[in-house]
Coordinates of C-alpha atoms in Angstrom, one line a residue:
Chain A
X1 CA -11.4 22.2 -11.2
X2 CA -11.4 20.4 -7.8
X3 CA -8.2 18.6 -6.3
X4 CA -7.9 16.2 -3.4
X5 CA -4.6 16.3 -2.0
X6 CA -3.4 13.4 0.3
X7 CA -0.4 13.5 2.6
X8 CA -0.6 9.5 3.1
X9 CA 0.1 7.9 6.5
X10 CA -1.1 5.3 8.6
X11 CA -1.8 7.3 12.0
X12 CA -2.3 10.5 10.4
X13 CA -3.5 10.5 6.8
X14 CA -4.1 14.4 5.5
X15 CA -7.1 14.8 3.1
X16 CA -7.6 18.5 1.4
X17 CA -9.8 19.7 -1.0
X18 CA -9.4 22.6 -2.6
X19 CA -10.8 24.7 -5.9
X20 CA -8.8 25.8 -8.4
X21 CA -10.0 28.3 -11.0
X22 CA -7.3 29.2 -13.4
X23 CA -3.6 28.6 -12.4
X24 CA -3.3 31.0 -9.0
X25 CA -6.7 31.1 -7.6
X26 CA -7.2 28.4 -5.4
X27 CA -9.8 28.0 -2.4
X28 CA -10.5 25.6 0.5
X29 CA -13.5 23.2 -0.1
X30 CA -12.4 20.8 2.8
X31 CA -9.3 19.5 5.0
X32 CA -9.2 16.9 7.4
X33 CA -6.8 14.6 9.0
X34 CA -7.9 11.1 9.4
X35 CA -6.4 8.9 11.8
X36 CA -6.1 5.3 13.2
X37 CA -5.4 4.1 16.5
X38 CA -1.7 2.8 16.3
X39 CA -2.9 0.0 18.8
X40 CA -5.3 -1.6 16.2
X41 CA -4.5 -4.5 13.8
X42 CA -2.9 -2.9 10.6
X43 CA -5.9 -4.3 8.4
X44 CA -8.4 -2.5 10.8
X45 CA -6.3 0.9 10.7
X46 CA -6.2 0.5 6.8
X47 CA -9.8 0.0 6.2
X48 CA -10.8 3.2 8.9
X49 CA -8.7 5.3 6.6
X50 CA -10.0 4.0 3.4
X51 CA -13.3 4.7 4.6
X52 CA -12.6 8.2 5.1
X53 CA -10.9 8.7 2.1
X54 CA -13.9 7.2 0.4
X55 CA -16.2 9.5 2.5
X56 CA -14.2 12.9 1.2
X57 CA -14.7 11.4 -2.4
X58 CA -18.4 11.1 -2.6
X59 CA -19.1 14.1 -0.8
X60 CA -16.9 16.3 -2.5
X61 CA -16.1 14.6 -5.9
X62 CA -12.8 15.8 -6.6
X63 CA -11.4 15.6 -10.8
X64 CA -8.2 14.5 -9.8
X65 CA -6.0 13.2 -6.6
X66 CA -2.3 14.4 -6.3
X67 CA -0.4 12.3 -3.5
X68 CA 2.6 12.7 -1.8
X69 CA 5.2 10.4 -3.5
X70 CA 6.5 7.8 -0.8
X71 CA 10.4 7.1 -0.5
X72 CA 12.0 4.0 0.8
X73 CA 14.6 6.1 2.2
X74 CA 12.1 7.7 4.7
X75 CA 11.5 6.8 7.8
X76 CA 11.9 3.0 8.1
X77 CA 9.3 2.8 11.0
X78 CA 6.8 4.8 9.3
X79 CA 7.4 4.5 5.2
X80 CA 5.9 0.9 5.0
X81 CA 2.6 2.3 6.5
X82 CA 2.6 5.3 4.5
X83 CA 3.1 3.1 1.2
X84 CA 0.2 1.1 2.2
X85 CA -2.2 3.6 2.4
X86 CA -0.3 5.6 -0.9
X87 CA -1.8 2.0 -2.6
X88 CA -5.4 2.4 -1.3
X89 CA -5.4 6.1 -2.4
X90 CA -4.4 5.0 -5.9
X91 CA -7.0 2.0 -6.1
X92 CA -10.0 4.1 -4.7
X93 CA -8.7 7.1 -7.6
X94 CA -8.3 4.7 -10.2
X95 CA -11.7 2.9 -9.6
X96 CA -13.5 6.2 -9.7
X97 CA -11.7 7.0 -13.4
X98 CA -9.9 10.0 -11.7
X99 CA -6.2 10.7 -12.7
X100 CA -3.5 10.5 -10.0
X101 CA -0.4 12.6 -9.9
X102 CA 2.5 12.0 -7.9
X103 CA 4.7 14.8 -6.2
X104 CA 7.9 15.0 -3.9
X105 CA 8.1 16.8 -0.6
X106 CA 10.3 18.8 -2.0
X107 CA 8.2 19.7 -5.1
X108 CA 5.3 20.4 -2.8
X109 CA 7.6 22.7 -0.7
X110 CA 8.6 24.8 -4.0
X111 CA 5.7 25.1 -5.2
X112 CA 4.0 26.7 -2.2
X113 CA 7.1 28.2 -0.6
X114 CA 9.7 28.9 -3.2
X115 CA 11.9 26.4 -1.6
X116 CA 12.3 22.7 -1.9
X117 CA 13.4 22.4 2.1
X118 CA 11.3 24.7 3.7
X119 CA 10.4 23.6 7.2
X120 CA 7.1 22.3 8.0
X121 CA 5.8 25.5 9.6
X122 CA 6.7 27.4 6.6
X123 CA 4.3 25.2 4.5
X124 CA 1.5 25.8 7.2
X125 CA 2.0 29.5 6.9
X126 CA 2.0 29.8 3.1
X127 CA -1.1 27.5 2.6
X128 CA -2.9 29.9 5.2
X129 CA -2.0 32.8 3.3
X130 CA -2.7 31.4 -0.2
X131 CA -6.3 30.0 0.9
X132 CA -7.2 33.1 2.7
X133 CA -7.6 31.2 5.9
X134 CA -7.7 32.7 9.6
X135 CA -5.5 30.2 11.0
X136 CA -3.1 27.3 9.9
X137 CA -4.8 24.1 9.1
X138 CA -3.7 21.6 12.2
X139 CA -2.2 18.9 12.4
X140 CA 0.7 19.7 10.2
X141 CA -0.8 16.4 7.9
X142 CA -4.0 18.6 7.2
X143 CA -1.8 21.9 5.9
X144 CA 0.5 19.3 3.9
X145 CA -2.5 17.5 2.0
X146 CA -3.6 21.1 1.2
X147 CA -0.2 22.1 0.2
X148 CA 0.3 19.2 -2.3
X149 CA -3.8 20.0 -3.6
X150 CA -2.4 23.4 -4.2
X151 CA 1.2 21.9 -5.6
X152 CA -1.1 20.4 -8.3
X153 CA -2.9 23.5 -9.0
X154 CA 0.1 25.7 -9.4
X155 CA 2.1 23.2 -11.9
X156 CA -0.5 23.8 -14.6
X157 CA -3.2 20.9 -13.7
X158 CA -6.1 23.7 -12.7
X159 CA -5.1 25.8 -16.0
X160 CA -7.8 25.8 -18.3
X161 CA -6.9 24.5 -21.7
X162 CA -4.9 26.5 -23.9
X163 CA -4.2 29.1 -21.1
X164 CA -0.4 29.3 -22.3
X165 CA 0.4 32.7 -21.3
X166 CA 2.1 33.0 -18.0
X167 CA 2.3 36.1 -15.6
X168 CA 5.6 37.3 -14.1
X169 CA 4.8 36.0 -11.2
X170 CA 4.2 32.7 -12.3
X171 CA 7.6 32.7 -14.1
X172 CA 9.3 33.5 -10.7
X173 CA 7.6 30.6 -9.3
X174 CA 8.7 28.3 -11.8
X175 CA 12.2 29.3 -11.5
X176 CA 12.2 29.2 -7.8
X177 CA 10.7 25.8 -8.2
X178 CA 13.7 24.5 -10.7
X179 CA 16.6 26.1 -8.7
X180 CA 14.3 23.9 -5.5
X181 CA 14.6 21.5 -7.3
X182 CA 18.5 21.6 -8.6
X183 CA 19.4 21.8 -4.8
X184 CA 17.3 19.0 -3.8
Chain B
X1 CA -10.6 -23.9 6.5
X2 CA -10.0 -22.2 3.3
X3 CA -6.7 -20.0 3.4
X4 CA -5.9 -17.4 0.6
X5 CA -2.1 -17.1 0.8
X6 CA -0.6 -14.0 -1.0
X7 CA 2.9 -12.9 -2.3
X8 CA 2.3 -9.6 -2.4
X9 CA 4.1 -7.5 -5.6
X10 CA 3.6 -4.8 -8.2
X11 CA 5.0 -6.9 -11.1
X12 CA 3.8 -10.4 -10.2
X13 CA 1.4 -10.9 -7.4
X14 CA 1.0 -14.6 -6.1
X15 CA -2.3 -15.6 -5.4
X16 CA -2.8 -19.0 -3.8
X17 CA -6.0 -20.7 -2.3
X18 CA -5.9 -23.9 -0.2
X19 CA -8.4 -26.2 1.8
X20 CA -7.2 -27.2 4.9
X21 CA -8.5 -29.8 7.0
X22 CA -6.9 -30.6 10.4
X23 CA -3.4 -29.3 10.8
X24 CA -1.5 -31.5 8.0
X25 CA -3.7 -32.3 5.5
X26 CA -4.0 -29.2 3.1
X27 CA -5.2 -29.5 -0.8
X28 CA -4.5 -27.0 -3.7
X29 CA -7.8 -25.2 -4.8
X30 CA -6.4 -22.4 -7.0
X31 CA -3.0 -20.6 -8.2
X32 CA -2.0 -17.7 -10.0
X33 CA 0.1 -14.8 -10.4
X34 CA -1.8 -11.8 -11.2
X35 CA 0.6 -9.1 -13.3
X36 CA 0.9 -5.9 -14.3
X37 CA 2.8 -4.3 -17.1
X38 CA 6.0 -2.0 -15.7
X39 CA 5.1 0.3 -18.3
X40 CA 2.0 1.2 -17.0
X41 CA 1.1 3.8 -14.6
X42 CA 1.4 3.0 -10.9
X43 CA -2.4 3.6 -10.4
X44 CA -3.3 1.2 -12.9
X45 CA -1.2 -1.5 -12.0
X46 CA -2.4 -1.4 -8.5
X47 CA -6.1 -1.5 -9.8
X48 CA -5.7 -4.3 -12.1
X49 CA -3.9 -6.3 -9.7
X50 CA -6.9 -5.5 -7.1
X51 CA -9.7 -6.7 -9.4
X52 CA -7.8 -10.0 -9.8
X53 CA -7.8 -10.1 -6.0
X54 CA -11.5 -9.3 -5.6
X55 CA -12.1 -12.2 -8.3
X56 CA -10.2 -14.8 -6.5
X57 CA -12.0 -13.5 -3.3
X58 CA -15.4 -13.8 -4.9
X59 CA -14.7 -17.2 -6.6
X60 CA -13.1 -19.0 -3.9
X61 CA -14.6 -17.2 -0.8
X62 CA -11.2 -18.2 1.8
X63 CA -12.0 -17.9 5.3
X64 CA -8.9 -16.0 6.0
X65 CA -5.9 -14.2 4.2
X66 CA -2.3 -14.8 4.9
X67 CA 0.0 -12.3 3.7
X68 CA 3.8 -12.4 3.2
X69 CA 5.1 -9.1 5.9
X70 CA 7.0 -7.0 3.7
X71 CA 10.4 -5.5 5.2
X72 CA 11.6 -1.7 4.3
X73 CA 14.9 -3.1 4.6
X74 CA 14.7 -5.3 1.4
X75 CA 15.0 -4.8 -2.4
X76 CA 14.3 -0.7 -2.2
X77 CA 13.1 -0.3 -5.7
X78 CA 10.2 -3.1 -5.3
X79 CA 9.4 -2.4 -1.7
X80 CA 7.2 0.3 -2.2
X81 CA 5.2 -1.3 -4.7
X82 CA 5.0 -4.4 -2.7
X83 CA 4.1 -2.3 0.5
X84 CA 1.5 -0.7 -1.7
X85 CA -0.3 -4.1 -2.6
X86 CA 0.0 -5.1 0.9
X87 CA -2.1 -2.3 1.8
X88 CA -4.8 -3.2 -0.9
X89 CA -4.8 -7.0 0.4
X90 CA -5.4 -5.7 3.9
X91 CA -8.2 -3.4 3.0
X92 CA -10.2 -6.0 1.0
X93 CA -9.9 -8.5 3.2
X94 CA -10.7 -6.3 5.9
X95 CA -13.8 -4.9 3.8
X96 CA -15.0 -8.6 3.8
X97 CA -15.0 -9.5 7.4
X98 CA -11.8 -11.8 6.6
X99 CA -9.0 -12.1 9.4
X100 CA -5.4 -11.1 7.9
X101 CA -2.7 -12.8 9.2
X102 CA 1.3 -11.6 8.4
X103 CA 4.4 -14.1 8.0
X104 CA 7.5 -13.0 7.5
X105 CA 9.3 -15.2 4.3
X106 CA 11.4 -16.9 7.2
X107 CA 8.8 -18.1 9.1
X108 CA 7.1 -19.3 5.5
X109 CA 10.6 -20.9 4.4
X110 CA 10.9 -22.7 8.0
X111 CA 7.1 -23.7 7.9
X112 CA 7.6 -25.8 4.5
X113 CA 10.9 -26.6 4.4
X114 CA 11.9 -26.7 8.1
X115 CA 14.8 -24.2 7.2
X116 CA 14.0 -20.4 7.3
X117 CA 16.6 -19.7 5.1
X118 CA 15.6 -22.3 2.2
X119 CA 16.4 -21.1 -1.3
X120 CA 13.1 -20.4 -3.5
X121 CA 13.8 -23.9 -5.6
X122 CA 13.6 -25.8 -2.1
X123 CA 10.3 -23.7 -1.2
X124 CA 8.8 -24.9 -4.7
X125 CA 9.6 -28.4 -4.3
X126 CA 8.1 -28.7 -1.1
X127 CA 4.9 -26.9 -2.1
X128 CA 4.8 -29.7 -4.8
X129 CA 5.1 -32.5 -2.6
X130 CA 2.9 -31.4 0.4
X131 CA -0.1 -30.5 -2.3
X132 CA 0.7 -33.8 -4.5
X133 CA 1.2 -31.7 -7.6
X134 CA 2.5 -33.0 -11.0
X135 CA 4.9 -30.3 -10.8
X136 CA 6.0 -27.2 -8.9
X137 CA 3.8 -24.0 -9.4
X138 CA 5.2 -21.3 -11.8
X139 CA 6.2 -18.8 -11.4
X140 CA 8.0 -18.7 -7.9
X141 CA 5.5 -16.2 -6.8
X142 CA 2.6 -18.4 -7.5
X143 CA 4.3 -21.4 -5.2
X144 CA 5.2 -18.9 -2.6
X145 CA 1.7 -17.5 -2.1
X146 CA 0.7 -21.4 -1.5
X147 CA 3.6 -21.6 1.0
X148 CA 2.4 -18.9 2.8
X149 CA -1.1 -20.3 2.7
X150 CA 0.2 -23.7 3.9
X151 CA 2.4 -21.9 6.9
X152 CA -0.8 -20.5 7.8
X153 CA -2.7 -23.8 7.9
X154 CA 0.2 -25.5 9.8
X155 CA 1.1 -22.7 12.3
X156 CA -2.2 -24.0 13.7
X157 CA -4.9 -21.8 11.9
X158 CA -6.3 -25.0 10.5
X159 CA -6.4 -26.8 13.5
X160 CA -10.1 -28.0 14.4
X161 CA -11.1 -26.0 18.0
X162 CA -9.8 -28.4 20.6
X163 CA -7.5 -30.5 18.8
X164 CA -4.8 -29.7 21.0
X165 CA -2.9 -33.4 20.1
X166 CA 0.1 -33.2 17.9
X167 CA 1.2 -36.1 16.1
X168 CA 5.4 -36.8 16.4
X169 CA 5.6 -35.6 13.0
X170 CA 3.8 -32.2 13.7
X171 CA 6.4 -32.0 16.9
X172 CA 9.4 -32.5 14.9
X173 CA 8.3 -29.6 12.3
X174 CA 7.3 -27.6 15.2
X175 CA 11.2 -28.3 16.5
X176 CA 12.5 -27.2 12.9
X177 CA 10.7 -24.2 12.8
X178 CA 12.1 -22.8 16.3
X179 CA 15.1 -23.8 15.2
X180 CA 14.8 -21.9 12.3
X181 CA 13.9 -18.9 13.5
X182 CA 16.3 -18.7 16.0
X183 CA 18.9 -19.1 13.6
X184 CA 17.2 -16.6 11.4

């Protein structure tokens, strides 16, 4: 299964595509951080990021979209733009018939590092290791988009139908995730 | 000039189209409140409202879009959905080459009632009078969408090029608007 992870933002929007074969094998397909200049009018910025999103969807044809859930409690100065881009991502996915799954930042951190409060650098480090990359994807938004895609792959989104069996490592991950959610 | 006013919202999205001939003559073209069931997944709700928006844009071909500006300080439970729809509206307008103008709720209230803190009912009353309707458009989101379109028409968006002359009534409106902004 091919997953597009999106770290939504108006200044930088992370777009990361991974292929997931089974529950624990994921590989990098594509990653970028689409940008829009803060000096442009908001509609132009949204259209520019929407065009980058369409291009990734057309070129890499993911089976589903994993999107970071935006909270109104977050940084007020950026949250509105983030929500606007989220709406555009949901619309594009829905119009292509792709399922959209939302993950909170702490769910993503818990999935890839085992700690729902992990630092950004730790997320980048783990994404680099998990995907077997030579170096961490930059900027952080690109790494975060991949982390969201990996989180979806590992949450069972990429498990073959009927494969209920879990490994000991998977059970430990699941326990770490639950613990992180309780703390978060 | 034909103006589409949008009162964005995930449960109800007001879409009001007016024709503006000169700065003070506005007439109703179309009004509706597009809705989406709160029980549906958010991407499906956004796509449903996006389809209603596209239909209005295709059928009524406005020259510009006036959109209510969303504030992060507003009701937290609804602001994210409102921002998501705003993003979709901006994208649709930009892709059609239509300018988008944003107005705060108090700017709209000041424009149509002379009071930036006017009650919803007062806005509905004035929209009904200004457009010469038999009764107030319902629900309130429909009336609000028309108020946003009227505000844009009256803010000079619909003034013919070179028509700098203002009537005594227009000057009084402008003064009321400035006073309302000072109070707001």
